[in-house]
């Protein structure tokens, strides 16, 4: 629900600035500014969706499994996430894992290591998809002429920030999933 309010509000803010200062965008009419801003917002969301789809279907899932170098969470990363207070705001960011048939809003079967391994893989796939979306979201800057940089760059930056929040949450949860996996292994050995 948050994104349904946040994204249009930020897009409207970008459009408003360009309408208040029309020289920024080549003196376009107000309706042209709104239309272009909406179009670029939809375009960047489409890029994000394309990157998520490509991550899931093009790259081998073994790249995203537990312990691979591509997805290892480093100590400096964990410290950074704690410093930016991810625990305080992570629950306010919507989780879209249901679109890929694997929800990551909570751990539904914590004692099942098959489930935990799949969760780790899905979290890594999601994080990598968000990373690609953050990077390739800037492709929208090339869609329109240079006089529209005052619209395309802010939309790409907003996408970068919003996608980075989801990426941070997924990466923040991975060490906890590893601890859960190890705990389950110990319990299985005792049993």
Tab-separated table of C-alpha atoms in Angstrom:
chain	number	residue	atom	x	y	z
A	1	UNK	CA	0.000	0.000	0.000
A	2	UNK	CA	2.901	2.333	0.798
A	3	UNK	CA	4.248	2.174	-2.761
A	4	UNK	CA	0.812	2.881	-4.196
A	5	UNK	CA	0.946	6.235	-2.424
A	6	UNK	CA	4.685	6.919	-2.454
A	7	UNK	CA	5.473	6.377	-6.134
A	8	UNK	CA	2.667	8.562	-7.563
A	9	UNK	CA	3.382	11.224	-4.926
A	10	UNK	CA	7.060	11.401	-5.833
A	11	UNK	CA	6.263	11.385	-9.553
A	12	UNK	CA	3.812	14.234	-8.950
A	13	UNK	CA	6.511	16.121	-7.056
A	14	UNK	CA	8.886	15.750	-10.027
A	15	UNK	CA	6.151	16.904	-12.399
A	16	UNK	CA	5.259	19.845	-10.142
A	17	UNK	CA	8.826	21.123	-10.017
A	18	UNK	CA	8.978	20.955	-13.815
A	19	UNK	CA	5.636	22.766	-14.123
A	20	UNK	CA	6.694	25.496	-11.671
A	21	UNK	CA	10.004	25.944	-13.502
A	22	UNK	CA	9.074	25.170	-17.121
A	23	UNK	CA	12.476	26.205	-18.453
A	24	UNK	CA	13.894	23.038	-16.847
A	25	UNK	CA	12.080	20.845	-19.356
A	26	UNK	CA	12.067	22.976	-22.493
A	27	UNK	CA	8.915	24.958	-21.680
A	28	UNK	CA	6.530	22.051	-22.117
A	29	UNK	CA	2.837	22.447	-21.389
A	30	UNK	CA	1.665	21.217	-17.986
A	31	UNK	CA	-0.173	18.242	-19.481
A	32	UNK	CA	2.936	17.224	-21.441
A	33	UNK	CA	4.981	17.278	-18.238
A	34	UNK	CA	2.391	15.113	-16.472
A	35	UNK	CA	2.197	12.688	-19.387
A	36	UNK	CA	5.969	12.350	-19.739
A	37	UNK	CA	6.439	11.956	-15.979
A	38	UNK	CA	3.763	9.253	-15.836
A	39	UNK	CA	5.239	7.540	-18.892
A	40	UNK	CA	8.746	7.514	-17.437
A	41	UNK	CA	7.439	6.238	-14.109
A	42	UNK	CA	5.695	3.363	-15.873
A	43	UNK	CA	8.831	2.765	-17.971
A	44	UNK	CA	11.103	2.493	-14.937
A	45	UNK	CA	8.656	0.113	-13.242
A	46	UNK	CA	8.681	-1.963	-16.441
A	47	UNK	CA	12.492	-2.005	-16.383
A	48	UNK	CA	12.377	-3.237	-12.779
A	49	UNK	CA	9.933	-5.974	-13.748
A	50	UNK	CA	12.069	-6.965	-16.725
A	51	UNK	CA	15.188	-7.177	-14.558
A	52	UNK	CA	13.361	-9.299	-11.973
A	53	UNK	CA	12.131	-11.613	-14.729
A	54	UNK	CA	15.568	-11.878	-16.343
A	55	UNK	CA	17.185	-12.606	-12.993
A	56	UNK	CA	14.747	-15.417	-12.358
A	57	UNK	CA	14.741	-16.983	-15.830
A	58	UNK	CA	18.141	-16.214	-17.387
A	59	UNK	CA	20.618	-16.690	-14.569
A	60	UNK	CA	21.108	-20.190	-13.103
A	61	UNK	CA	19.528	-20.499	-9.665
A	62	UNK	CA	22.703	-22.169	-8.363
A	63	UNK	CA	24.367	-18.740	-8.579
A	64	UNK	CA	22.044	-17.573	-5.832
A	65	UNK	CA	22.272	-20.538	-3.479
A	66	UNK	CA	23.585	-20.554	0.040
A	67	UNK	CA	27.264	-19.641	0.386
A	68	UNK	CA	28.049	-18.649	-3.200
A	69	UNK	CA	30.535	-15.791	-3.575
A	70	UNK	CA	28.109	-13.726	-5.636
A	71	UNK	CA	25.683	-13.351	-2.751
A	72	UNK	CA	27.866	-13.447	0.352
A	73	UNK	CA	26.956	-10.791	2.928
A	74	UNK	CA	30.101	-9.202	4.334
A	75	UNK	CA	30.617	-7.924	7.873
A	76	UNK	CA	30.877	-4.287	6.716
A	77	UNK	CA	27.493	-4.721	5.011
A	78	UNK	CA	25.840	-5.978	8.201
A	79	UNK	CA	27.344	-3.058	10.134
A	80	UNK	CA	26.131	-0.590	7.501
A	81	UNK	CA	22.589	-1.993	7.635
A	82	UNK	CA	22.549	-1.670	11.409
A	83	UNK	CA	23.851	1.919	11.222
A	84	UNK	CA	21.088	2.979	8.843
A	85	UNK	CA	18.520	1.480	11.220
A	86	UNK	CA	17.060	-1.154	8.894
A	87	UNK	CA	15.303	-2.875	11.810
A	88	UNK	CA	13.201	0.243	12.426
A	89	UNK	CA	11.881	0.705	8.882
A	90	UNK	CA	12.060	-2.672	7.136
A	91	UNK	CA	8.494	-3.643	8.013
A	92	UNK	CA	7.142	-0.543	6.240
A	93	UNK	CA	8.535	-1.573	2.849
A	94	UNK	CA	6.139	-3.738	0.824
A	95	UNK	CA	7.197	-7.278	-0.045
A	96	UNK	CA	6.385	-8.381	-3.596
A	97	UNK	CA	7.573	-12.003	-3.340
A	98	UNK	CA	4.034	-13.248	-3.869
A	99	UNK	CA	4.421	-12.304	-7.539
A	100	UNK	CA	7.107	-14.992	-7.793
A	101	UNK	CA	5.081	-17.491	-5.736
A	102	UNK	CA	7.384	-17.237	-2.707
A	103	UNK	CA	6.534	-14.717	-0.011
A	104	UNK	CA	9.423	-13.327	2.017
A	105	UNK	CA	7.498	-11.214	4.520
A	106	UNK	CA	8.089	-13.826	7.234
A	107	UNK	CA	9.495	-17.324	7.646
A	108	UNK	CA	6.591	-19.733	7.380
A	109	UNK	CA	8.452	-23.023	8.024
A	110	UNK	CA	11.553	-22.205	10.111
A	111	UNK	CA	12.399	-25.790	11.093
A	112	UNK	CA	12.447	-27.108	7.517
A	113	UNK	CA	15.910	-26.651	5.988
A	114	UNK	CA	14.627	-27.266	2.462
A	115	UNK	CA	12.350	-24.293	2.955
A	116	UNK	CA	15.167	-22.211	4.505
A	117	UNK	CA	17.464	-23.012	1.559
A	118	UNK	CA	14.757	-21.971	-0.883
A	119	UNK	CA	14.173	-18.802	1.119
A	120	UNK	CA	17.898	-17.971	0.907
A	121	UNK	CA	17.901	-18.568	-2.851
A	122	UNK	CA	14.737	-16.511	-3.372
A	123	UNK	CA	16.112	-13.654	-1.240
A	124	UNK	CA	19.318	-13.644	-3.278
A	125	UNK	CA	17.407	-13.701	-6.563
A	126	UNK	CA	15.264	-10.810	-5.330
A	127	UNK	CA	18.281	-8.792	-4.174
A	128	UNK	CA	20.079	-9.300	-7.491
A	129	UNK	CA	16.940	-8.360	-9.435
A	130	UNK	CA	16.639	-5.153	-7.397
A	131	UNK	CA	20.305	-4.381	-8.014
A	132	UNK	CA	19.837	-4.760	-11.769
A	133	UNK	CA	16.689	-2.625	-11.599
A	134	UNK	CA	18.598	0.079	-9.730
A	135	UNK	CA	21.301	0.153	-12.394
A	136	UNK	CA	19.239	-0.318	-15.550
A	137	UNK	CA	16.507	2.014	-14.309
A	138	UNK	CA	18.767	4.801	-15.514
A	139	UNK	CA	18.124	3.590	-19.075
A	140	UNK	CA	15.002	5.783	-19.035
A	141	UNK	CA	17.314	8.799	-19.238
A	142	UNK	CA	18.060	7.771	-22.823
A	143	UNK	CA	14.382	7.511	-23.804
A	144	UNK	CA	13.714	11.230	-24.156
A	145	UNK	CA	15.777	14.132	-25.452
A	146	UNK	CA	18.273	15.870	-23.237
A	147	UNK	CA	15.856	18.703	-22.439
A	148	UNK	CA	13.861	16.232	-20.311
A	149	UNK	CA	16.688	15.285	-17.942
A	150	UNK	CA	14.884	17.247	-15.222
A	151	UNK	CA	12.190	14.559	-15.343
A	152	UNK	CA	14.053	11.376	-16.284
A	153	UNK	CA	16.968	11.699	-13.857
A	154	UNK	CA	14.800	12.315	-10.752
A	155	UNK	CA	12.531	9.388	-11.709
A	156	UNK	CA	15.592	7.132	-12.134
A	157	UNK	CA	17.045	8.318	-8.806
A	158	UNK	CA	13.733	7.716	-7.014
A	159	UNK	CA	13.654	4.203	-8.502
A	160	UNK	CA	17.258	3.666	-7.368
A	161	UNK	CA	16.426	4.663	-3.787
A	162	UNK	CA	13.180	2.686	-3.554
A	163	UNK	CA	14.794	-0.440	-5.054
A	164	UNK	CA	17.785	-0.090	-2.746
A	165	UNK	CA	15.488	-0.261	0.290
A	166	UNK	CA	14.174	-3.663	-0.796
A	167	UNK	CA	17.687	-4.859	-1.630
A	168	UNK	CA	18.933	-3.799	1.809
A	169	UNK	CA	16.134	-5.661	3.584
A	170	UNK	CA	16.778	-8.864	1.638
A	171	UNK	CA	20.526	-8.675	2.266
A	172	UNK	CA	19.976	-7.837	5.945
A	173	UNK	CA	17.905	-11.003	6.445
A	174	UNK	CA	20.399	-13.406	4.833
A	175	UNK	CA	22.780	-13.820	7.820
A	176	UNK	CA	19.788	-14.614	10.058
A	177	UNK	CA	18.657	-17.248	7.571
A	178	UNK	CA	22.138	-18.774	7.636
A	179	UNK	CA	22.012	-18.962	11.448
A	180	UNK	CA	18.589	-20.611	11.221
A	181	UNK	CA	19.922	-23.119	8.676
A	182	UNK	CA	22.897	-24.017	10.909
A	183	UNK	CA	20.632	-24.331	13.965
A	184	UNK	CA	18.369	-26.733	12.060
A	185	UNK	CA	21.393	-28.821	11.010
A	186	UNK	CA	22.538	-29.143	14.639
A	187	UNK	CA	19.051	-30.139	15.748
A	188	UNK	CA	18.826	-32.749	12.974
A	189	UNK	CA	22.194	-34.260	14.009
A	190	UNK	CA	21.034	-34.559	17.619
A	191	UNK	CA	17.790	-36.249	16.546
